Amino acid sequence: MKNILLILSFALMTTVTFGQNKPQNMKILRDSIFTVMKLSDENKLKMHNLIAENGKTQKAIKEDATLTEEQKKEKLQTWRKEISVKEKSILTPEEFQIWRDFGKSLSDKSKK
């Protein structure tokens, strides 16, 4: 529990500090979380590749003019489930929970 609180605090501080240059700073923030999680270099690479794939796929779905808004929403929901399965195949259950908490903290912060 202390690790999760530490990570979330670190994420919040880093997000506030680096909030001006989002793409580069998100990579720095993710890398710092990967370091705290003590991911192997192999798993860091797998996660970076998955994050890149996720971004490209979500963008393609959102920009697909042949889909209605409802279809886009459904495809994105299905895609998020697929990404979750892929993340679970890379991360241990504890790492996956930390990763999810990290993502939720960023999501909650962006809604404010």
PDB file of N, CA and C in Angstrom:
ATOM      1  N   MET A   1       0.818  -1.186   0.000  1.00  0.00           N
ATOM      2  CA  MET A   1       0.000   0.000   0.000  1.00  0.00           C
ATOM      3  C   MET A   1       0.866   1.256   0.000  1.00  0.00           C
ATOM      4  N   LYS A   2       1.964   1.221   0.777  1.00  0.00           N
ATOM      5  CA  LYS A   2       2.859   2.369   0.804  1.00  0.00           C
ATOM      6  C   LYS A   2       3.442   2.635  -0.584  1.00  0.00           C
ATOM      7  N   ASN A   3       3.786   1.543  -1.307  1.00  0.00           N
ATOM      8  CA  ASN A   3       4.346   1.707  -2.648  1.00  0.00           C
ATOM      9  C   ASN A   3       3.363   2.406  -3.573  1.00  0.00           C
ATOM     10  N   ILE A   4       2.098   2.006  -3.480  1.00  0.00           N
ATOM     11  CA  ILE A   4       1.086   2.607  -4.348  1.00  0.00           C
ATOM     12  C   ILE A   4       0.934   4.085  -4.027  1.00  0.00           C
ATOM     13  N   LEU A   5       0.869   4.430  -2.746  1.00  0.00           N
ATOM     14  CA  LEU A   5       0.762   5.834  -2.362  1.00  0.00           C
ATOM     15  C   LEU A   5       1.984   6.624  -2.798  1.00  0.00           C
ATOM     16  N   LEU A   6       3.149   6.032  -2.662  1.00  0.00           N
ATOM     17  CA  LEU A   6       4.374   6.682  -3.091  1.00  0.00           C
ATOM     18  C   LEU A   6       4.351   6.929  -4.596  1.00  0.00           C
ATOM     19  N   ILE A   7       3.935   5.925  -5.334  1.00  0.00           N
ATOM     20  CA  ILE A   7       3.880   6.047  -6.792  1.00  0.00           C
ATOM     21  C   ILE A   7       2.872   7.113  -7.208  1.00  0.00           C
ATOM     22  N   LEU A   8       1.704   7.086  -6.585  1.00  0.00           N
ATOM     23  CA  LEU A   8       0.685   8.072  -6.939  1.00  0.00           C
ATOM     24  C   LEU A   8       1.140   9.486  -6.586  1.00  0.00           C
ATOM     25  N   SER A   9       1.800   9.639  -5.446  1.00  0.00           N
ATOM     26  CA  SER A   9       2.330  10.953  -5.071  1.00  0.00           C
ATOM     27  C   SER A   9       3.382  11.415  -6.071  1.00  0.00           C
ATOM     28  N   PHE A  10       4.260  10.491  -6.428  1.00  0.00           N
ATOM     29  CA  PHE A  10       5.300  10.805  -7.407  1.00  0.00           C
ATOM     30  C   PHE A  10       4.674  11.185  -8.749  1.00  0.00           C
ATOM     31  N   ALA A  11       3.652  10.425  -9.158  1.00  0.00           N
ATOM     32  CA  ALA A  11       2.978  10.703 -10.424  1.00  0.00           C
ATOM     33  C   ALA A  11       2.344  12.083 -10.410  1.00  0.00           C
ATOM     34  N   LEU A  12       1.718  12.433  -9.312  1.00  0.00           N
ATOM     35  CA  LEU A  12       1.075  13.734  -9.208  1.00  0.00           C
ATOM     36  C   LEU A  12       2.107  14.854  -9.275  1.00  0.00           C
ATOM     37  N   MET A  13       3.199  14.711  -8.528  1.00  0.00           N
ATOM     38  CA  MET A  13       4.245  15.740  -8.541  1.00  0.00           C
ATOM     39  C   MET A  13       4.851  15.875  -9.933  1.00  0.00           C
ATOM     40  N   THR A  14       5.137  14.763 -10.556  1.00  0.00           N
ATOM     41  CA  THR A  14       5.756  14.796 -11.870  1.00  0.00           C
ATOM     42  C   THR A  14       4.807  15.373 -12.900  1.00  0.00           C
ATOM     43  N   THR A  15       3.529  15.026 -12.808  1.00  0.00           N
ATOM     44  CA  THR A  15       2.540  15.543 -13.751  1.00  0.00           C
ATOM     45  C   THR A  15       2.435  17.051 -13.629  1.00  0.00           C
ATOM     46  N   VAL A  16       2.402  17.546 -12.421  1.00  0.00           N
ATOM     47  CA  VAL A  16       2.313  18.988 -12.201  1.00  0.00           C
ATOM     48  C   VAL A  16       3.575  19.666 -12.715  1.00  0.00           C
ATOM     49  N   THR A  17       4.720  19.089 -12.414  1.00  0.00           N
ATOM     50  CA  THR A  17       5.998  19.678 -12.816  1.00  0.00           C
ATOM     51  C   THR A  17       6.179  19.695 -14.322  1.00  0.00           C
ATOM     52  N   PHE A  18       5.799  18.604 -14.985  1.00  0.00           N
ATOM     53  CA  PHE A  18       6.065  18.464 -16.403  1.00  0.00           C
ATOM     54  C   PHE A  18       4.834  18.675 -17.274  1.00  0.00           C
ATOM     55  N   GLY A  19       3.800  19.238 -16.747  1.00  0.00           N
ATOM     56  CA  GLY A  19       2.530  19.332 -17.450  1.00  0.00           C
ATOM     57  C   GLY A  19       2.549  20.122 -18.741  1.00  0.00           C
ATOM     58  N   GLN A  20       3.568  20.904 -18.977  1.00  0.00           N
ATOM     59  CA  GLN A  20       3.576  21.772 -20.146  1.00  0.00           C
ATOM     60  C   GLN A  20       3.948  21.067 -21.445  1.00  0.00           C
ATOM     61  N   ASN A  21       4.730  20.002 -21.372  1.00  0.00           N
ATOM     62  CA  ASN A  21       5.228  19.334 -22.566  1.00  0.00           C
ATOM     63  C   ASN A  21       4.783  17.878 -22.520  1.00  0.00           C
ATOM     64  N   LYS A  22       3.509  17.646 -22.777  1.00  0.00           N
ATOM     65  CA  LYS A  22       2.883  16.357 -22.489  1.00  0.00           C
ATOM     66  C   LYS A  22       3.534  15.139 -23.149  1.00  0.00           C
ATOM     67  N   PRO A  23       3.713  15.074 -24.462  1.00  0.00           N
ATOM     68  CA  PRO A  23       4.227  13.821 -25.043  1.00  0.00           C
ATOM     69  C   PRO A  23       5.570  13.378 -24.474  1.00  0.00           C
ATOM     70  N   GLN A  24       6.533  14.254 -24.412  1.00  0.00           N
ATOM     71  CA  GLN A  24       7.853  13.882 -23.896  1.00  0.00           C
ATOM     72  C   GLN A  24       7.781  13.588 -22.409  1.00  0.00           C
ATOM     73  N   ASN A  25       7.036  14.404 -21.697  1.00  0.00           N
ATOM     74  CA  ASN A  25       6.971  14.240 -20.258  1.00  0.00           C
ATOM     75  C   ASN A  25       6.161  13.017 -19.849  1.00  0.00           C
ATOM     76  N   MET A  26       5.208  12.609 -20.652  1.00  0.00           N
ATOM     77  CA  MET A  26       4.487  11.373 -20.365  1.00  0.00           C
ATOM     78  C   MET A  26       5.444  10.191 -20.456  1.00  0.00           C
ATOM     79  N   LYS A  27       6.347  10.228 -21.416  1.00  0.00           N
ATOM     80  CA  LYS A  27       7.341   9.157 -21.535  1.00  0.00           C
ATOM     81  C   LYS A  27       8.241   9.137 -20.296  1.00  0.00           C
ATOM     82  N   ILE A  28       8.661  10.297 -19.852  1.00  0.00           N
ATOM     83  CA  ILE A  28       9.497  10.384 -18.652  1.00  0.00           C
ATOM     84  C   ILE A  28       8.731   9.850 -17.442  1.00  0.00           C
ATOM     85  N   LEU A  29       7.470  10.248 -17.335  1.00  0.00           N
ATOM     86  CA  LEU A  29       6.641   9.795 -16.221  1.00  0.00           C
ATOM     87  C   LEU A  29       6.446   8.281 -16.259  1.00  0.00           C
ATOM     88  N   ARG A  30       6.148   7.744 -17.437  1.00  0.00           N
ATOM     89  CA  ARG A  30       5.985   6.285 -17.569  1.00  0.00           C
ATOM     90  C   ARG A  30       7.276   5.562 -17.223  1.00  0.00           C
ATOM     91  N   ASP A  31       8.388   6.086 -17.729  1.00  0.00           N
ATOM     92  CA  ASP A  31       9.673   5.450 -17.434  1.00  0.00           C
ATOM     93  C   ASP A  31       9.949   5.444 -15.934  1.00  0.00           C
ATOM     94  N   SER A  32       9.578   6.524 -15.258  1.00  0.00           N
ATOM     95  CA  SER A  32       9.815   6.573 -13.810  1.00  0.00           C
ATOM     96  C   SER A  32       8.939   5.546 -13.095  1.00  0.00           C
ATOM     97  N   ILE A  33       7.719   5.360 -13.545  1.00  0.00           N
ATOM     98  CA  ILE A  33       6.846   4.345 -12.952  1.00  0.00           C
ATOM     99  C   ILE A  33       7.415   2.956 -13.234  1.00  0.00           C
ATOM    100  N   PHE A  34       7.905   2.740 -14.455  1.00  0.00           N
ATOM    101  CA  PHE A  34       8.505   1.446 -14.791  1.00  0.00           C
ATOM    102  C   PHE A  34       9.711   1.170 -13.893  1.00  0.00           C
ATOM    103  N   THR A  35      10.467   2.207 -13.576  1.00  0.00           N
ATOM    104  CA  THR A  35      11.623   2.054 -12.688  1.00  0.00           C
ATOM    105  C   THR A  35      11.169   1.686 -11.283  1.00  0.00           C
ATOM    106  N   VAL A  36      10.147   2.382 -10.788  1.00  0.00           N
ATOM    107  CA  VAL A  36       9.620   2.067  -9.460  1.00  0.00           C
ATOM    108  C   VAL A  36       9.080   0.640  -9.432  1.00  0.00           C
ATOM    109  N   MET A  37       8.454   0.221 -10.532  1.00  0.00           N
ATOM    110  CA  MET A  37       7.912  -1.132 -10.624  1.00  0.00           C
ATOM    111  C   MET A  37       9.018  -2.176 -10.794  1.00  0.00           C
ATOM    112  N   LYS A  38      10.229  -1.706 -11.095  1.00  0.00           N
ATOM    113  CA  LYS A  38      11.390  -2.573 -11.311  1.00  0.00           C
ATOM    114  C   LYS A  38      11.167  -3.536 -12.477  1.00  0.00           C
ATOM    115  N   LEU A  39      10.619  -2.994 -13.566  1.00  0.00           N
ATOM    116  CA  LEU A  39      10.416  -3.814 -14.754  1.00  0.00           C
ATOM    117  C   LEU A  39      11.752  -4.138 -15.390  1.00  0.00           C
ATOM    118  N   SER A  40      11.847  -5.310 -15.949  1.00  0.00           N
ATOM    119  CA  SER A  40      13.047  -5.681 -16.690  1.00  0.00           C
ATOM    120  C   SER A  40      13.100  -4.839 -17.968  1.00  0.00           C
ATOM    121  N   ASP A  41      14.270  -4.743 -18.571  1.00  0.00           N
ATOM    122  CA  ASP A  41      14.405  -3.993 -19.822  1.00  0.00           C
ATOM    123  C   ASP A  41      13.486  -4.576 -20.891  1.00  0.00           C
ATOM    124  N   GLU A  42      13.374  -5.899 -20.900  1.00  0.00           N
ATOM    125  CA  GLU A  42      12.513  -6.569 -21.875  1.00  0.00           C
ATOM    126  C   GLU A  42      11.050  -6.151 -21.688  1.00  0.00           C
ATOM    127  N   ASN A  43      10.594  -6.137 -20.451  1.00  0.00           N
ATOM    128  CA  ASN A  43       9.205  -5.761 -20.191  1.00  0.00           C
ATOM    129  C   ASN A  43       8.961  -4.269 -20.400  1.00  0.00           C
ATOM    130  N   LYS A  44       9.974  -3.437 -20.122  1.00  0.00           N
ATOM    131  CA  LYS A  44       9.851  -2.011 -20.428  1.00  0.00           C
ATOM    132  C   LYS A  44       9.633  -1.825 -21.921  1.00  0.00           C
ATOM    133  N   LEU A  45      10.426  -2.536 -22.724  1.00  0.00           N
ATOM    134  CA  LEU A  45      10.302  -2.438 -24.175  1.00  0.00           C
ATOM    135  C   LEU A  45       8.926  -2.922 -24.632  1.00  0.00           C
ATOM    136  N   LYS A  46       8.484  -4.037 -24.077  1.00  0.00           N
ATOM    137  CA  LYS A  46       7.157  -4.554 -24.436  1.00  0.00           C
ATOM    138  C   LYS A  46       6.063  -3.546 -24.095  1.00  0.00           C
ATOM    139  N   MET A  47       6.175  -2.925 -22.933  1.00  0.00           N
ATOM    140  CA  MET A  47       5.164  -1.935 -22.533  1.00  0.00           C
ATOM    141  C   MET A  47       5.229  -0.696 -23.423  1.00  0.00           C
ATOM    142  N   HIS A  48       6.428  -0.236 -23.743  1.00  0.00           N
ATOM    143  CA  HIS A  48       6.550   0.925 -24.640  1.00  0.00           C
ATOM    144  C   HIS A  48       5.927   0.606 -26.001  1.00  0.00           C
ATOM    145  N   ASN A  49       6.189  -0.590 -26.517  1.00  0.00           N
ATOM    146  CA  ASN A  49       5.605  -0.996 -27.804  1.00  0.00           C
ATOM    147  C   ASN A  49       4.086  -1.080 -27.714  1.00  0.00           C
ATOM    148  N   LEU A  50       3.593  -1.595 -26.610  1.00  0.00           N
ATOM    149  CA  LEU A  50       2.148  -1.699 -26.417  1.00  0.00           C
ATOM    150  C   LEU A  50       1.508  -0.317 -26.310  1.00  0.00           C
ATOM    151  N   ILE A  51       2.158   0.588 -25.620  1.00  0.00           N
ATOM    152  CA  ILE A  51       1.646   1.959 -25.494  1.00  0.00           C
ATOM    153  C   ILE A  51       1.594   2.627 -26.867  1.00  0.00           C
ATOM    154  N   ALA A  52       2.631   2.429 -27.678  1.00  0.00           N
ATOM    155  CA  ALA A  52       2.649   2.998 -29.030  1.00  0.00           C
ATOM    156  C   ALA A  52       1.531   2.400 -29.879  1.00  0.00           C
ATOM    157  N   GLU A  53       1.374   1.079 -29.802  1.00  0.00           N
ATOM    158  CA  GLU A  53       0.310   0.406 -30.548  1.00  0.00           C
ATOM    159  C   GLU A  53      -1.057   0.919 -30.100  1.00  0.00           C
ATOM    160  N   ASN A  54      -1.215   1.089 -28.812  1.00  0.00           N
ATOM    161  CA  ASN A  54      -2.476   1.582 -28.263  1.00  0.00           C
ATOM    162  C   ASN A  54      -2.799   2.972 -28.804  1.00  0.00           C
ATOM    163  N   GLY A  55      -1.824   3.857 -28.788  1.00  0.00           N
ATOM    164  CA  GLY A  55      -2.039   5.214 -29.281  1.00  0.00           C
ATOM    165  C   GLY A  55      -2.439   5.236 -30.749  1.00  0.00           C
ATOM    166  N   LYS A  56      -1.739   4.468 -31.557  1.00  0.00           N
ATOM    167  CA  LYS A  56      -2.035   4.428 -32.997  1.00  0.00           C
ATOM    168  C   LYS A  56      -3.420   3.851 -33.259  1.00  0.00           C
ATOM    169  N   THR A  57      -3.761   2.790 -32.541  1.00  0.00           N
ATOM    170  CA  THR A  57      -5.060   2.145 -32.760  1.00  0.00           C
ATOM    171  C   THR A  57      -6.198   3.045 -32.308  1.00  0.00           C
ATOM    172  N   GLN A  58      -6.054   3.662 -31.137  1.00  0.00           N
ATOM    173  CA  GLN A  58      -7.111   4.559 -30.665  1.00  0.00           C
ATOM    174  C   GLN A  58      -7.292   5.739 -31.617  1.00  0.00           C
ATOM    175  N   LYS A  59      -6.201   6.274 -32.100  1.00  0.00           N
ATOM    176  CA  LYS A  59      -6.282   7.399 -33.044  1.00  0.00           C
ATOM    177  C   LYS A  59      -6.999   6.968 -34.320  1.00  0.00           C
ATOM    178  N   ALA A  60      -6.649   5.794 -34.831  1.00  0.00           N
ATOM    179  CA  ALA A  60      -7.271   5.290 -36.057  1.00  0.00           C
ATOM    180  C   ALA A  60      -8.777   5.100 -35.864  1.00  0.00           C
ATOM    181  N   ILE A  61      -9.165   4.570 -34.725  1.00  0.00           N
ATOM    182  CA  ILE A  61     -10.591   4.363 -34.458  1.00  0.00           C
ATOM    183  C   ILE A  61     -11.305   5.717 -34.379  1.00  0.00           C
ATOM    184  N   LYS A  62     -10.736   6.653 -33.644  1.00  0.00           N
ATOM    185  CA  LYS A  62     -11.359   7.968 -33.467  1.00  0.00           C
ATOM    186  C   LYS A  62     -11.466   8.744 -34.779  1.00  0.00           C
ATOM    187  N   GLU A  63     -10.528   8.509 -35.689  1.00  0.00           N
ATOM    188  CA  GLU A  63     -10.516   9.246 -36.960  1.00  0.00           C
ATOM    189  C   GLU A  63     -11.224   8.511 -38.095  1.00  0.00           C
ATOM    190  N   ASP A  64     -11.756   7.324 -37.826  1.00  0.00           N
ATOM    191  CA  ASP A  64     -12.425   6.529 -38.852  1.00  0.00           C
ATOM    192  C   ASP A  64     -13.789   7.152 -39.183  1.00  0.00           C
ATOM    193  N   ALA A  65     -13.853   7.817 -40.315  1.00  0.00           N
ATOM    194  CA  ALA A  65     -15.070   8.531 -40.718  1.00  0.00           C
ATOM    195  C   ALA A  65     -16.201   7.587 -41.106  1.00  0.00           C
ATOM    196  N   THR A  66     -15.903   6.310 -41.312  1.00  0.00           N
ATOM    197  CA  THR A  66     -16.944   5.358 -41.698  1.00  0.00           C
ATOM    198  C   THR A  66     -17.744   4.854 -40.493  1.00  0.00           C
ATOM    199  N   LEU A  67     -17.279   5.169 -39.284  1.00  0.00           N
ATOM    200  CA  LEU A  67     -17.949   4.704 -38.073  1.00  0.00           C
ATOM    201  C   LEU A  67     -18.804   5.802 -37.453  1.00  0.00           C
ATOM    202  N   THR A  68     -19.921   5.392 -36.882  1.00  0.00           N
ATOM    203  CA  THR A  68     -20.739   6.336 -36.123  1.00  0.00           C
ATOM    204  C   THR A  68     -20.057   6.536 -34.764  1.00  0.00           C
ATOM    205  N   GLU A  69     -20.502   7.536 -34.020  1.00  0.00           N
ATOM    206  CA  GLU A  69     -19.932   7.771 -32.692  1.00  0.00           C
ATOM    207  C   GLU A  69     -20.146   6.562 -31.789  1.00  0.00           C
ATOM    208  N   GLU A  70     -21.301   5.933 -31.895  1.00  0.00           N
ATOM    209  CA  GLU A  70     -21.594   4.748 -31.087  1.00  0.00           C
ATOM    210  C   GLU A  70     -20.656   3.590 -31.462  1.00  0.00           C
ATOM    211  N   GLN A  71     -20.413   3.406 -32.756  1.00  0.00           N
ATOM    212  CA  GLN A  71     -19.510   2.349 -33.209  1.00  0.00           C
ATOM    213  C   GLN A  71     -18.084   2.608 -32.727  1.00  0.00           C
ATOM    214  N   LYS A  72     -17.671   3.876 -32.776  1.00  0.00           N
ATOM    215  CA  LYS A  72     -16.342   4.236 -32.283  1.00  0.00           C
ATOM    216  C   LYS A  72     -16.228   3.911 -30.800  1.00  0.00           C
ATOM    217  N   LYS A  73     -17.260   4.261 -30.051  1.00  0.00           N
ATOM    218  CA  LYS A  73     -17.266   3.997 -28.616  1.00  0.00           C
ATOM    219  C   LYS A  73     -17.151   2.497 -28.343  1.00  0.00           C
ATOM    220  N   GLU A  74     -17.898   1.698 -29.079  1.00  0.00           N
ATOM    221  CA  GLU A  74     -17.864   0.243 -28.905  1.00  0.00           C
ATOM    222  C   GLU A  74     -16.499  -0.326 -29.274  1.00  0.00           C
ATOM    223  N   LYS A  75     -15.937   0.147 -30.401  1.00  0.00           N
ATOM    224  CA  LYS A  75     -14.618  -0.350 -30.819  1.00  0.00           C
ATOM    225  C   LYS A  75     -13.533   0.025 -29.807  1.00  0.00           C
ATOM    226  N   LEU A  76     -13.618   1.244 -29.288  1.00  0.00           N
ATOM    227  CA  LEU A  76     -12.639   1.674 -28.291  1.00  0.00           C
ATOM    228  C   LEU A  76     -12.759   0.841 -27.015  1.00  0.00           C
ATOM    229  N   GLN A  77     -13.973   0.543 -26.621  1.00  0.00           N
ATOM    230  CA  GLN A  77     -14.195  -0.274 -25.435  1.00  0.00           C
ATOM    231  C   GLN A  77     -13.609  -1.677 -25.638  1.00  0.00           C
ATOM    232  N   THR A  78     -13.857  -2.259 -26.796  1.00  0.00           N
ATOM    233  CA  THR A  78     -13.308  -3.581 -27.115  1.00  0.00           C
ATOM    234  C   THR A  78     -11.785  -3.529 -27.143  1.00  0.00           C
ATOM    235  N   TRP A  79     -11.253  -2.485 -27.747  1.00  0.00           N
ATOM    236  CA  TRP A  79      -9.797  -2.335 -27.835  1.00  0.00           C
ATOM    237  C   TRP A  79      -9.173  -2.214 -26.447  1.00  0.00           C
ATOM    238  N   ARG A  80      -9.803  -1.451 -25.565  1.00  0.00           N
ATOM    239  CA  ARG A  80      -9.267  -1.288 -24.207  1.00  0.00           C
ATOM    240  C   ARG A  80      -9.214  -2.627 -23.474  1.00  0.00           C
ATOM    241  N   LYS A  81     -10.200  -3.469 -23.716  1.00  0.00           N
ATOM    242  CA  LYS A  81     -10.198  -4.807 -23.102  1.00  0.00           C
ATOM    243  C   LYS A  81      -9.031  -5.629 -23.648  1.00  0.00           C
ATOM    244  N   GLU A  82      -8.772  -5.519 -24.949  1.00  0.00           N
ATOM    245  CA  GLU A  82      -7.652  -6.241 -25.561  1.00  0.00           C
ATOM    246  C   GLU A  82      -6.322  -5.757 -24.990  1.00  0.00           C
ATOM    247  N   ILE A  83      -6.194  -4.448 -24.825  1.00  0.00           N
ATOM    248  CA  ILE A  83      -4.966  -3.880 -24.266  1.00  0.00           C
ATOM    249  C   ILE A  83      -4.760  -4.390 -22.839  1.00  0.00           C
ATOM    250  N   SER A  84      -5.829  -4.446 -22.080  1.00  0.00           N
ATOM    251  CA  SER A  84      -5.743  -4.926 -20.707  1.00  0.00           C
ATOM    252  C   SER A  84      -5.226  -6.362 -20.666  1.00  0.00           C
ATOM    253  N   VAL A  85      -5.710  -7.194 -21.560  1.00  0.00           N
ATOM    254  CA  VAL A  85      -5.243  -8.586 -21.632  1.00  0.00           C
ATOM    255  C   VAL A  85      -3.750  -8.615 -21.979  1.00  0.00           C
ATOM    256  N   LYS A  86      -3.336  -7.779 -22.914  1.00  0.00           N
ATOM    257  CA  LYS A  86      -1.923  -7.730 -23.300  1.00  0.00           C
ATOM    258  C   LYS A  86      -1.056  -7.234 -22.150  1.00  0.00           C
ATOM    259  N   GLU A  87      -1.544  -6.214 -21.414  1.00  0.00           N
ATOM    260  CA  GLU A  87      -0.792  -5.712 -20.262  1.00  0.00           C
ATOM    261  C   GLU A  87      -0.619  -6.817 -19.214  1.00  0.00           C
ATOM    262  N   LYS A  88      -1.697  -7.557 -18.978  1.00  0.00           N
ATOM    263  CA  LYS A  88      -1.639  -8.639 -17.991  1.00  0.00           C
ATOM    264  C   LYS A  88      -0.673  -9.740 -18.407  1.00  0.00           C
ATOM    265  N   SER A  89      -0.468  -9.903 -19.719  1.00  0.00           N
ATOM    266  CA  SER A  89       0.476 -10.926 -20.180  1.00  0.00           C
ATOM    267  C   SER A  89       1.930 -10.488 -19.981  1.00  0.00           C
ATOM    268  N   ILE A  90       2.142  -9.180 -19.828  1.00  0.00           N
ATOM    269  CA  ILE A  90       3.495  -8.640 -19.643  1.00  0.00           C
ATOM    270  C   ILE A  90       3.810  -8.452 -18.159  1.00  0.00           C
ATOM    271  N   LEU A  91       2.846  -7.950 -17.402  1.00  0.00           N
ATOM    272  CA  LEU A  91       3.064  -7.548 -16.020  1.00  0.00           C
ATOM    273  C   LEU A  91       2.602  -8.616 -15.027  1.00  0.00           C
ATOM    274  N   THR A  92       3.219  -8.607 -13.855  1.00  0.00           N
ATOM    275  CA  THR A  92       2.736  -9.444 -12.763  1.00  0.00           C
ATOM    276  C   THR A  92       1.436  -8.817 -12.247  1.00  0.00           C
ATOM    277  N   PRO A  93       0.644  -9.555 -11.480  1.00  0.00           N
ATOM    278  CA  PRO A  93      -0.591  -8.960 -10.934  1.00  0.00           C
ATOM    279  C   PRO A  93      -0.335  -7.682 -10.121  1.00  0.00           C
ATOM    280  N   GLU A  94       0.730  -7.660  -9.324  1.00  0.00           N
ATOM    281  CA  GLU A  94       1.052  -6.460  -8.541  1.00  0.00           C
ATOM    282  C   GLU A  94       1.445  -5.301  -9.461  1.00  0.00           C
ATOM    283  N   GLU A  95       2.286  -5.576 -10.455  1.00  0.00           N
ATOM    284  CA  GLU A  95       2.691  -4.532 -11.406  1.00  0.00           C
ATOM    285  C   GLU A  95       1.481  -4.016 -12.172  1.00  0.00           C
ATOM    286  N   PHE A  96       0.602  -4.926 -12.565  1.00  0.00           N
ATOM    287  CA  PHE A  96      -0.603  -4.527 -13.305  1.00  0.00           C
ATOM    288  C   PHE A  96      -1.456  -3.584 -12.463  1.00  0.00           C
ATOM    289  N   GLN A  97      -1.598  -3.879 -11.171  1.00  0.00           N
ATOM    290  CA  GLN A  97      -2.397  -3.017 -10.293  1.00  0.00           C
ATOM    291  C   GLN A  97      -1.758  -1.639 -10.153  1.00  0.00           C
ATOM    292  N   ILE A  98      -0.453  -1.600  -9.998  1.00  0.00           N
ATOM    293  CA  ILE A  98       0.258  -0.317  -9.916  1.00  0.00           C
ATOM    294  C   ILE A  98       0.058   0.466 -11.211  1.00  0.00           C
ATOM    295  N   TRP A  99       0.175  -0.219 -12.348  1.00  0.00           N
ATOM    296  CA  TRP A  99       0.005   0.414 -13.657  1.00  0.00           C
ATOM    297  C   TRP A  99      -1.415   0.979 -13.798  1.00  0.00           C
ATOM    298  N   ARG A 100      -2.411   0.216 -13.381  1.00  0.00           N
ATOM    299  CA  ARG A 100      -3.813   0.664 -13.439  1.00  0.00           C
ATOM    300  C   ARG A 100      -4.038   1.864 -12.521  1.00  0.00           C
ATOM    301  N   ASP A 101      -3.480   1.810 -11.312  1.00  0.00           N
ATOM    302  CA  ASP A 101      -3.617   2.932 -10.373  1.00  0.00           C
ATOM    303  C   ASP A 101      -2.965   4.188 -10.939  1.00  0.00           C
ATOM    304  N   PHE A 102      -1.820   4.013 -11.563  1.00  0.00           N
ATOM    305  CA  PHE A 102      -1.122   5.125 -12.201  1.00  0.00           C
ATOM    306  C   PHE A 102      -1.995   5.735 -13.293  1.00  0.00           C
ATOM    307  N   GLY A 103      -2.549   4.894 -14.158  1.00  0.00           N
ATOM    308  CA  GLY A 103      -3.416   5.381 -15.228  1.00  0.00           C
ATOM    309  C   GLY A 103      -4.649   6.080 -14.693  1.00  0.00           C
ATOM    310  N   LYS A 104      -5.230   5.525 -13.635  1.00  0.00           N
ATOM    311  CA  LYS A 104      -6.413   6.132 -13.034  1.00  0.00           C
ATOM    312  C   LYS A 104      -6.072   7.494 -12.438  1.00  0.00           C
ATOM    313  N   SER A 105      -4.922   7.601 -11.801  1.00  0.00           N
ATOM    314  CA  SER A 105      -4.532   8.885 -11.208  1.00  0.00           C
ATOM    315  C   SER A 105      -4.360   9.950 -12.289  1.00  0.00           C
ATOM    316  N   LEU A 106      -3.811   9.568 -13.438  1.00  0.00           N
ATOM    317  CA  LEU A 106      -3.673  10.524 -14.540  1.00  0.00           C
ATOM    318  C   LEU A 106      -5.024  10.886 -15.124  1.00  0.00           C
ATOM    319  N   SER A 107      -5.885   9.906 -15.245  1.00  0.00           N
ATOM    320  CA  SER A 107      -7.231  10.134 -15.775  1.00  0.00           C
ATOM    321  C   SER A 107      -8.023  11.056 -14.864  1.00  0.00           C
ATOM    322  N   ASP A 108      -7.962  10.803 -13.567  1.00  0.00           N
ATOM    323  CA  ASP A 108      -8.672  11.644 -12.596  1.00  0.00           C
ATOM    324  C   ASP A 108      -8.141  13.066 -12.636  1.00  0.00           C
ATOM    325  N   LYS A 109      -6.823  13.208 -12.773  1.00  0.00           N
ATOM    326  CA  LYS A 109      -6.210  14.528 -12.802  1.00  0.00           C
ATOM    327  C   LYS A 109      -6.621  15.301 -14.039  1.00  0.00           C
ATOM    328  N   SER A 110      -6.730  14.624 -15.192  1.00  0.00           N
ATOM    329  CA  SER A 110      -7.092  15.313 -16.439  1.00  0.00           C
ATOM    330  C   SER A 110      -8.556  15.756 -16.442  1.00  0.00           C
ATOM    331  N   LYS A 111      -9.393  15.121 -15.620  1.00  0.00           N
ATOM    332  CA  LYS A 111     -10.800  15.496 -15.552  1.00  0.00           C
ATOM    333  C   LYS A 111     -11.037  16.741 -14.726  1.00  0.00           C
ATOM    334  N   LYS A 112     -10.046  17.123 -13.922  1.00  0.00           N
ATOM    335  CA  LYS A 112     -10.201  18.308 -13.052  1.00  0.00           C
ATOM    336  C   LYS A 112      -9.940  19.587 -13.776  1.00  0.00           C
TER     337      LYS A 112
END
